[in-house]
mmCIF file of C-alpha atoms (C1' of nucleotides) in Angstrom:
data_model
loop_
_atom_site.group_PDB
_atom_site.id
_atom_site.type_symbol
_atom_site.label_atom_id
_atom_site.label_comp_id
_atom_site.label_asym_id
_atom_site.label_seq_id
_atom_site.Cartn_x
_atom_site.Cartn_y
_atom_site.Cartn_z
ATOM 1 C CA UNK A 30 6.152 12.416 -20.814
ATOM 2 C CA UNK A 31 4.834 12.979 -17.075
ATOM 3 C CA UNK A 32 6.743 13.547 -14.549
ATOM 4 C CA UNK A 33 9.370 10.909 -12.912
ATOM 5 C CA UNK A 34 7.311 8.063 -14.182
ATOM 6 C CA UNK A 35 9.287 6.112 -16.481
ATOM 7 C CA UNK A 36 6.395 3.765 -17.852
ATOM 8 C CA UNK A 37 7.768 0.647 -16.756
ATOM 9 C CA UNK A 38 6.060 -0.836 -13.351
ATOM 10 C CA UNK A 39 8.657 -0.200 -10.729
ATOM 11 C CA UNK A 40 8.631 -3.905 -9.601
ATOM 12 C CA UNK A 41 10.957 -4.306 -6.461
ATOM 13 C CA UNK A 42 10.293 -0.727 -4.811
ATOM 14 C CA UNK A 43 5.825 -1.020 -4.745
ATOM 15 C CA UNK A 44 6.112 -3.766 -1.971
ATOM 16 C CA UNK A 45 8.555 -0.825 -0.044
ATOM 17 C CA UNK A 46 5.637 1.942 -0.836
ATOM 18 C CA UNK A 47 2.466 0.059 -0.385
ATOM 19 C CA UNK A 48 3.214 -2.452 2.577
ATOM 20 C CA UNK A 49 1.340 -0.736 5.520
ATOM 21 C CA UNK A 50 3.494 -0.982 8.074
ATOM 22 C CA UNK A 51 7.000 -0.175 6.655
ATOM 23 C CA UNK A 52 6.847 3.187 7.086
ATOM 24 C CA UNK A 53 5.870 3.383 10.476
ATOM 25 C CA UNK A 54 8.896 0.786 11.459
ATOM 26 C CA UNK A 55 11.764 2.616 9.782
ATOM 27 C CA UNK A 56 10.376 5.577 11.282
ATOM 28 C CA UNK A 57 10.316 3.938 14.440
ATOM 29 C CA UNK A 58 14.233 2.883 13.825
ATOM 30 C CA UNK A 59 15.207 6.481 12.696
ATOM 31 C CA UNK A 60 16.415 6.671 16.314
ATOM 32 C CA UNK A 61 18.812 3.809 16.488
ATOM 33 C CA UNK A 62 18.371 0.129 16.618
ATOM 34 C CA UNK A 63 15.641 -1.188 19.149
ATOM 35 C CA UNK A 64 14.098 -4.768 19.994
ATOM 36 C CA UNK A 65 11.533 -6.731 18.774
ATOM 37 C CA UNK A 66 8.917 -5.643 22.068
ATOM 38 C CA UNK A 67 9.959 -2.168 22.211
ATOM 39 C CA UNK A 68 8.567 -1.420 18.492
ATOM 40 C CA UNK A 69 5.831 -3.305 19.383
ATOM 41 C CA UNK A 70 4.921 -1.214 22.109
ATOM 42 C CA UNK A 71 6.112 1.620 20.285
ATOM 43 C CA UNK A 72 3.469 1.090 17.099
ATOM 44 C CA UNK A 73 -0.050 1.659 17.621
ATOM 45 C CA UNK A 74 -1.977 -1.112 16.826
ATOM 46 C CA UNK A 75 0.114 -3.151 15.060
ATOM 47 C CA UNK A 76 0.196 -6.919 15.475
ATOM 48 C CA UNK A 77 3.133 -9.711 16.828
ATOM 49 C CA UNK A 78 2.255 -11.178 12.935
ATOM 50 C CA UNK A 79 2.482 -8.236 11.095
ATOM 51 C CA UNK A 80 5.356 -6.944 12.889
ATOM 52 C CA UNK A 81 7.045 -10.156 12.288
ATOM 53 C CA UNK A 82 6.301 -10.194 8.428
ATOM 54 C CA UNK A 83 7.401 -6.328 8.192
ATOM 55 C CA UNK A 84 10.392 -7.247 9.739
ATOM 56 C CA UNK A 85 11.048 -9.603 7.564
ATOM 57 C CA UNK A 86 10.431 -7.523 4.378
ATOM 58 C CA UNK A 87 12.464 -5.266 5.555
ATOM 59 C CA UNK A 88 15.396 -7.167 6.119
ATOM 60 C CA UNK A 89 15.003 -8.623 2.888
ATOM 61 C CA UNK A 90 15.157 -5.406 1.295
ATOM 62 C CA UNK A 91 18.183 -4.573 2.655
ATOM 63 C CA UNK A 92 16.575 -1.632 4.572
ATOM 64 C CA UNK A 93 17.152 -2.713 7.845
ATOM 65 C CA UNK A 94 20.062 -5.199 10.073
ATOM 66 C CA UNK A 95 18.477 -7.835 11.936
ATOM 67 C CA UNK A 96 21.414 -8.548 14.876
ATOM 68 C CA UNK A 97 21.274 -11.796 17.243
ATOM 69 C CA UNK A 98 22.907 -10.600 20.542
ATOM 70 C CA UNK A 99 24.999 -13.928 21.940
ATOM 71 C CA UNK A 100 25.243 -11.952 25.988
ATOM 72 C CA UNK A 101 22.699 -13.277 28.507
ATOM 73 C CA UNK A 102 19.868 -13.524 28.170
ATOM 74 C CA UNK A 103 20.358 -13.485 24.288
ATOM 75 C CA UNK A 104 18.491 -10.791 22.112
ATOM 76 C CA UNK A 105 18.080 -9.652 19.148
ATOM 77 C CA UNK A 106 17.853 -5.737 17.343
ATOM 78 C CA UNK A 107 17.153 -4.034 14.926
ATOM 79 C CA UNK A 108 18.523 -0.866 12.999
ATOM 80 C CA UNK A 109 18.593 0.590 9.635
ATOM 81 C CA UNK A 110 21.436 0.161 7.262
ATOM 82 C CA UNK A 111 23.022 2.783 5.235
ATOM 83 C CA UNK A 112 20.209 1.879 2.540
ATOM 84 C CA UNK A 113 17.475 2.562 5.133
ATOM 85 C CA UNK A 114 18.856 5.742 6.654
ATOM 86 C CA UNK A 115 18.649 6.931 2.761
ATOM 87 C CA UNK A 116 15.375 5.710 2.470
ATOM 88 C CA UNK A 117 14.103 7.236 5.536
ATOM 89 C CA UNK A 118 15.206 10.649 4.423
ATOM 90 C CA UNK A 119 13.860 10.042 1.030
ATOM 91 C CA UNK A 120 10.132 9.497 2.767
ATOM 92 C CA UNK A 121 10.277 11.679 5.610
ATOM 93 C CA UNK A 122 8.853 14.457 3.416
ATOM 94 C CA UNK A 123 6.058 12.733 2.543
ATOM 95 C CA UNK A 124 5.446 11.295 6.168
ATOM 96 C CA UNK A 125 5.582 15.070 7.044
ATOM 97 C CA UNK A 126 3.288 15.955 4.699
ATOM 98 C CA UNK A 127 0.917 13.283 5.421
ATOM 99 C CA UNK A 128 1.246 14.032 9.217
ATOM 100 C CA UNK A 129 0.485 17.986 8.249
ATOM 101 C CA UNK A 130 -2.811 17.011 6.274
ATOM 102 C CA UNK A 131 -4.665 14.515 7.634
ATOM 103 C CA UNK A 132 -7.110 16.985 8.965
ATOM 104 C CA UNK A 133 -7.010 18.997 4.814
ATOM 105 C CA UNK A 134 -7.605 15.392 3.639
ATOM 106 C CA UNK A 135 -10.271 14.039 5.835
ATOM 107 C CA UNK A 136 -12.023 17.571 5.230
ATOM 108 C CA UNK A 137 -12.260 17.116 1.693
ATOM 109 C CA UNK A 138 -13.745 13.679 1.877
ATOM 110 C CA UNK A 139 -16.623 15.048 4.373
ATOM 111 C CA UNK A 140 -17.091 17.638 1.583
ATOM 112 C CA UNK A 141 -16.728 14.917 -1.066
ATOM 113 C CA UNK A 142 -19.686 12.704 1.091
ATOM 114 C CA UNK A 143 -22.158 15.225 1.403
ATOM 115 C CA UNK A 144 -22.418 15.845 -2.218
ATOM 116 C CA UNK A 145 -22.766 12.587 -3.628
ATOM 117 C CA UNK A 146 -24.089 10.518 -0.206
ATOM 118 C CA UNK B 24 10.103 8.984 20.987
ATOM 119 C CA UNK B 25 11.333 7.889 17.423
ATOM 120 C CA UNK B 26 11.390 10.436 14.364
ATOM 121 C CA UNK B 27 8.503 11.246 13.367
ATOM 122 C CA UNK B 28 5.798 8.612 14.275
ATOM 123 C CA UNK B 29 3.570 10.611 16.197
ATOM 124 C CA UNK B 30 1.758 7.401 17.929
ATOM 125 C CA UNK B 31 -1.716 7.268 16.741
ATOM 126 C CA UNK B 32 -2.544 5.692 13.821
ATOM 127 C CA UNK B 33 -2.327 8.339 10.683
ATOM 128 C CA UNK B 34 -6.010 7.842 9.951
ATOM 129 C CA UNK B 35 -6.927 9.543 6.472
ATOM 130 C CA UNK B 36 -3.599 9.583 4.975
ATOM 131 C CA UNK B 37 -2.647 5.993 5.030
ATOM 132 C CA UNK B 38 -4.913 4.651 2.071
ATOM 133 C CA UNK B 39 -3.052 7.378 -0.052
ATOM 134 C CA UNK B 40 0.637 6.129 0.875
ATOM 135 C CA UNK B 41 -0.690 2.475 0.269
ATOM 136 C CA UNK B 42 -2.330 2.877 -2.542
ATOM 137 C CA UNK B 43 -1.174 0.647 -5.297
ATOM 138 C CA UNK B 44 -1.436 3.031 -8.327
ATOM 139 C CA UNK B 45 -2.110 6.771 -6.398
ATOM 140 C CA UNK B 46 1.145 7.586 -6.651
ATOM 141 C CA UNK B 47 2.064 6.453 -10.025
ATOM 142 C CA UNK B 48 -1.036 8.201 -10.820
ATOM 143 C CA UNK B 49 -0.355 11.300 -9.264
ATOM 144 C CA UNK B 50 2.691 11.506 -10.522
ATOM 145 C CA UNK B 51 1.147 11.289 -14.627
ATOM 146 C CA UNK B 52 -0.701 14.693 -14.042
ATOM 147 C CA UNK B 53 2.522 16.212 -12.788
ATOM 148 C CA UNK B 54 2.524 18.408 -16.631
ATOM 149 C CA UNK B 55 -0.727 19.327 -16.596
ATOM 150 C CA UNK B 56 -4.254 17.766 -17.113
ATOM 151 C CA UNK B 57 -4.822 14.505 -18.431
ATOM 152 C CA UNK B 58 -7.941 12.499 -19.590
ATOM 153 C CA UNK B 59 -8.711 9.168 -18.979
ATOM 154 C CA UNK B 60 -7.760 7.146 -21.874
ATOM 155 C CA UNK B 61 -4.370 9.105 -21.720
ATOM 156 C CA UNK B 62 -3.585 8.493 -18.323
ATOM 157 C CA UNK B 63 -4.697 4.539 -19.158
ATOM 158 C CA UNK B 64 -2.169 4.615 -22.248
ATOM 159 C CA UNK B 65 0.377 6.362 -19.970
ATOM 160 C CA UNK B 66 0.778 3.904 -17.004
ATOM 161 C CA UNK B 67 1.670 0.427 -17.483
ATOM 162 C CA UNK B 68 -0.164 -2.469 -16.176
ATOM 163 C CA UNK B 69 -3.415 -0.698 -14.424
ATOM 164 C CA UNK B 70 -6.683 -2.170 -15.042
ATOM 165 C CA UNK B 71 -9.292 0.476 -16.458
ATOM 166 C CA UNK B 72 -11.035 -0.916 -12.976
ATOM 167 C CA UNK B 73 -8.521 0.622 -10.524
ATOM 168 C CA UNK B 74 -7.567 3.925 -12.930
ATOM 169 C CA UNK B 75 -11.335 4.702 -11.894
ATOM 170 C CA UNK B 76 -11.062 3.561 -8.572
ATOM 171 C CA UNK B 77 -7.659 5.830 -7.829
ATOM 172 C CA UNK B 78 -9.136 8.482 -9.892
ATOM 173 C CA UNK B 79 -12.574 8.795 -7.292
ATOM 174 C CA UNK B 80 -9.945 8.089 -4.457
ATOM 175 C CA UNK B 81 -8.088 11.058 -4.947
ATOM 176 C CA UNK B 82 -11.095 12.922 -6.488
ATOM 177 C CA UNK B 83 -11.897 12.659 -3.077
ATOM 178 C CA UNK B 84 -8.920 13.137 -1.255
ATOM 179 C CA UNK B 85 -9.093 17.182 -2.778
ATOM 180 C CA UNK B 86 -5.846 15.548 -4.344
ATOM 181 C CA UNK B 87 -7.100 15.789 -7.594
ATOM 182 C CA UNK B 88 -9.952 17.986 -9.573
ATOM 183 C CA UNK B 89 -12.313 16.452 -12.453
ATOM 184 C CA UNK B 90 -13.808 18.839 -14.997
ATOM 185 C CA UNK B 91 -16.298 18.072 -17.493
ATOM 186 C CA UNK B 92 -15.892 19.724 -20.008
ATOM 187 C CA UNK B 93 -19.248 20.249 -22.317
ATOM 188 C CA UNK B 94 -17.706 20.715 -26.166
ATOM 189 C CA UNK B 95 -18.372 18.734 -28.781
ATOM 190 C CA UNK B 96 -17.917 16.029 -28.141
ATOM 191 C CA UNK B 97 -17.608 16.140 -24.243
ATOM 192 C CA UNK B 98 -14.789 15.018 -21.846
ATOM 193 C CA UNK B 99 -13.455 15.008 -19.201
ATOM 194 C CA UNK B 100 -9.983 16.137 -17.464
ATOM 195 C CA UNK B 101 -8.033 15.356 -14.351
ATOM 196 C CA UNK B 102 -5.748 17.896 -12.704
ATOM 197 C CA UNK B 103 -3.684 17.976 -9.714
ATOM 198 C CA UNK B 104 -5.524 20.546 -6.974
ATOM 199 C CA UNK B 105 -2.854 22.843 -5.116
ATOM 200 C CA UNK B 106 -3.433 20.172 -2.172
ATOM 201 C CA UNK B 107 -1.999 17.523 -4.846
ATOM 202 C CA UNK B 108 0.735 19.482 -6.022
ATOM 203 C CA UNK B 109 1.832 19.422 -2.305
ATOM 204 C CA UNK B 110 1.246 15.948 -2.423
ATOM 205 C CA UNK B 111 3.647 15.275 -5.377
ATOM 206 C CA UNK B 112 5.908 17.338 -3.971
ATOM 207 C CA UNK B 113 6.307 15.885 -0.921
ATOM 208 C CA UNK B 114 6.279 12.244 -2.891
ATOM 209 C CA UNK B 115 8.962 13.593 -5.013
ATOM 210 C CA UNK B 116 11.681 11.991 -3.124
ATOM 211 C CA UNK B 117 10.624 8.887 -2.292
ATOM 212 C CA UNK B 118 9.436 8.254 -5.849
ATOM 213 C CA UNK B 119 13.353 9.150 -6.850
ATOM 214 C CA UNK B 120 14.680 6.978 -4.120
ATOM 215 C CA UNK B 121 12.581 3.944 -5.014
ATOM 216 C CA UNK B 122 13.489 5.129 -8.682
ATOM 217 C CA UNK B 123 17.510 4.790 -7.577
ATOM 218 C CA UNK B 124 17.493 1.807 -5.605
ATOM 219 C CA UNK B 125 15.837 -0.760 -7.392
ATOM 220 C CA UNK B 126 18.567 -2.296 -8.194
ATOM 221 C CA UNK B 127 20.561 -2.328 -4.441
ATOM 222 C CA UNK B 128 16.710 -3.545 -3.417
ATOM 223 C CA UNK B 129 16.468 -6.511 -5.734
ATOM 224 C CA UNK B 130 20.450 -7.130 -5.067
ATOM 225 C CA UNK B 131 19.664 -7.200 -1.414
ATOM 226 C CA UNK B 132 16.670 -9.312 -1.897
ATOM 227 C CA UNK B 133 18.656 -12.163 -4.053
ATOM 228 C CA UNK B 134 21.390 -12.137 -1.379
ATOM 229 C CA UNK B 135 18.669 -12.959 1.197
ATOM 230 C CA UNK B 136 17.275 -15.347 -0.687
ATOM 231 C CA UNK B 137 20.216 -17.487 -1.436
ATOM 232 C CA UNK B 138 21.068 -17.798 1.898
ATOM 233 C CA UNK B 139 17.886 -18.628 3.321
ATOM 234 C CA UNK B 140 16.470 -20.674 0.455
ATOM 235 C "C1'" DC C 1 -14.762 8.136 -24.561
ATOM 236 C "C1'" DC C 2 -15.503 7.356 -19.790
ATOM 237 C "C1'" DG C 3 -16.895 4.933 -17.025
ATOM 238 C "C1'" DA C 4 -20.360 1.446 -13.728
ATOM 239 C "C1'" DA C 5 -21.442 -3.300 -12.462
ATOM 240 C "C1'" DT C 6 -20.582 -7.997 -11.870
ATOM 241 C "C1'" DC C 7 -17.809 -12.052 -11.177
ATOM 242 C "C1'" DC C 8 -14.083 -14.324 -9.423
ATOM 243 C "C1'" DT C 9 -9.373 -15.103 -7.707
ATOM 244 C "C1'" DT C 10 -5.669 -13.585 -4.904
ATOM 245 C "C1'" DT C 11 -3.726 -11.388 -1.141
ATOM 246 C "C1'" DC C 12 -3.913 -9.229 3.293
ATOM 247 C "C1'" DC C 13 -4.166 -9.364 7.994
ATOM 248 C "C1'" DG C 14 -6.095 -10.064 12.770
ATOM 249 C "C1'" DA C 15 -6.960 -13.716 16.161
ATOM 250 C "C1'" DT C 16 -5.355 -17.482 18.284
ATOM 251 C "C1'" DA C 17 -2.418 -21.032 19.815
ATOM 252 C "C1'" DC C 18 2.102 -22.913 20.294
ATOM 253 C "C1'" DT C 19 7.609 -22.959 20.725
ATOM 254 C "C1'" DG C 20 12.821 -22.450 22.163
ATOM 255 C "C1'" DC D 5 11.532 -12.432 24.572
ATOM 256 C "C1'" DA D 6 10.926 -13.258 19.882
ATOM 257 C "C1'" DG D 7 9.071 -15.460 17.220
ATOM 258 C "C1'" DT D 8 6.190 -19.627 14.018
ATOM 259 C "C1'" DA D 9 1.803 -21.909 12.298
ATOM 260 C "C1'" DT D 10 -2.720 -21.973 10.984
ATOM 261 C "C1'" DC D 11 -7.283 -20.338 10.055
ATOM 262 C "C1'" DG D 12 -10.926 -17.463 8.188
ATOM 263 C "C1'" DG D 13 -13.022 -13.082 7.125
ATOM 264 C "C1'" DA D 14 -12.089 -8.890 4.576
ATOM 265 C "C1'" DA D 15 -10.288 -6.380 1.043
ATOM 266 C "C1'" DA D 16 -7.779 -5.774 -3.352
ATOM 267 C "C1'" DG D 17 -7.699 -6.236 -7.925
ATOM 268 C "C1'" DG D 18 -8.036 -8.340 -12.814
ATOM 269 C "C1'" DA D 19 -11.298 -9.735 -16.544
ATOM 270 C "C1'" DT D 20 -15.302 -8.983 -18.659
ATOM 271 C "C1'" DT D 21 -19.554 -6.991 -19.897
ATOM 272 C "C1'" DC D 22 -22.737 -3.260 -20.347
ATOM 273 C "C1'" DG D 23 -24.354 1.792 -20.604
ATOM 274 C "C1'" DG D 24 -24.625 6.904 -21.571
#
DNA sequence: CCGAATCCTTTCCGATACTG
DNA sequence: CAGTATCGGAAAGGATTCGG
């Protein structure tokens, strides 16, 4: 036995995990629901397509509540649902952690380099 | 500002978190040292390809240690460093959550699905 | 037993252009 | 504003073969 793993391929939460951008737009939402522009601006480097297609996943998931507002001019927001507020607070750890060793990480690859070209 | 998205682009920790097997991986030498054939018979579905190619990824990282051990007949362990025990602790969570809600995310997916075709 | 190397297919993703 | 459509290069990743 090892750890959590239960040796069958978690199909249905890797696309969550692995897509590059999903992270970085629930993050983004942890603050309440915001517009399609604003998380654009908001996310560094990120493109319209990929923004889009994250979007989408997300929805799709369940993570997050895509809402069409019918007021003038007409727009649309989105938020997290009570499945993506969990799922934030589940990953903010390891967000944390990542955001706390990027410079431990990047260290040990230089070290990593030098040895072995 | 919004939670914990700092604005630049989390260089050096992102091929971690997106990863495809690192976690999973990670999560196998949670006990204790492994070696490679047991961490291949361990974790469903990886290629031996890409149990190397995580392996020198987080080899690298200072995530995880390789020893060689020279007994007769030689081999060779992986461990977690203290980095990578951080690591898994930090992943802890979101490894549960994704654990938990694979149902509610496949649910959620087959709801979307039927609507939209 | 623990890989490295090669081949080949699939998927990702940025750039660009267009739409209601 | 909030997308959709399409293209093409880049990268991921499985299968297979070979080596120490």
């Amino acid at each position: 036995m090892s750890g959590t793993h239960s040796g069958r391929p978690r199909v249905g939460c890797r696309p969550i995990l692995e897509d590059k951008w999903a992270l970085v737009v629930v993050d983004s939402l942890a603050t309440g629901a915001r517009r399609f522009t604003e998380l654009k601006r908001g996310i560094d480097g990120i493109s319209q397509r990929m923004l889009t297609v994250t979007l989408r996943n997300l929805e799709r998931d369940g993570i997050l509540l895509r809402t069409v507002h019918n007021v003038m001019p007409p727009h649309i927001t989105y938020e997290l649902t009570p499945l993506g507020s969990t799922f934030l607070q589940a990953a903010r750890p390891m967000m944390q952690w990542a955001e706390a060793n990027v410079d431990r990480v990047e260290q040990a690859r230089a070290d990593y380099d030098s040895r072995a070209g």
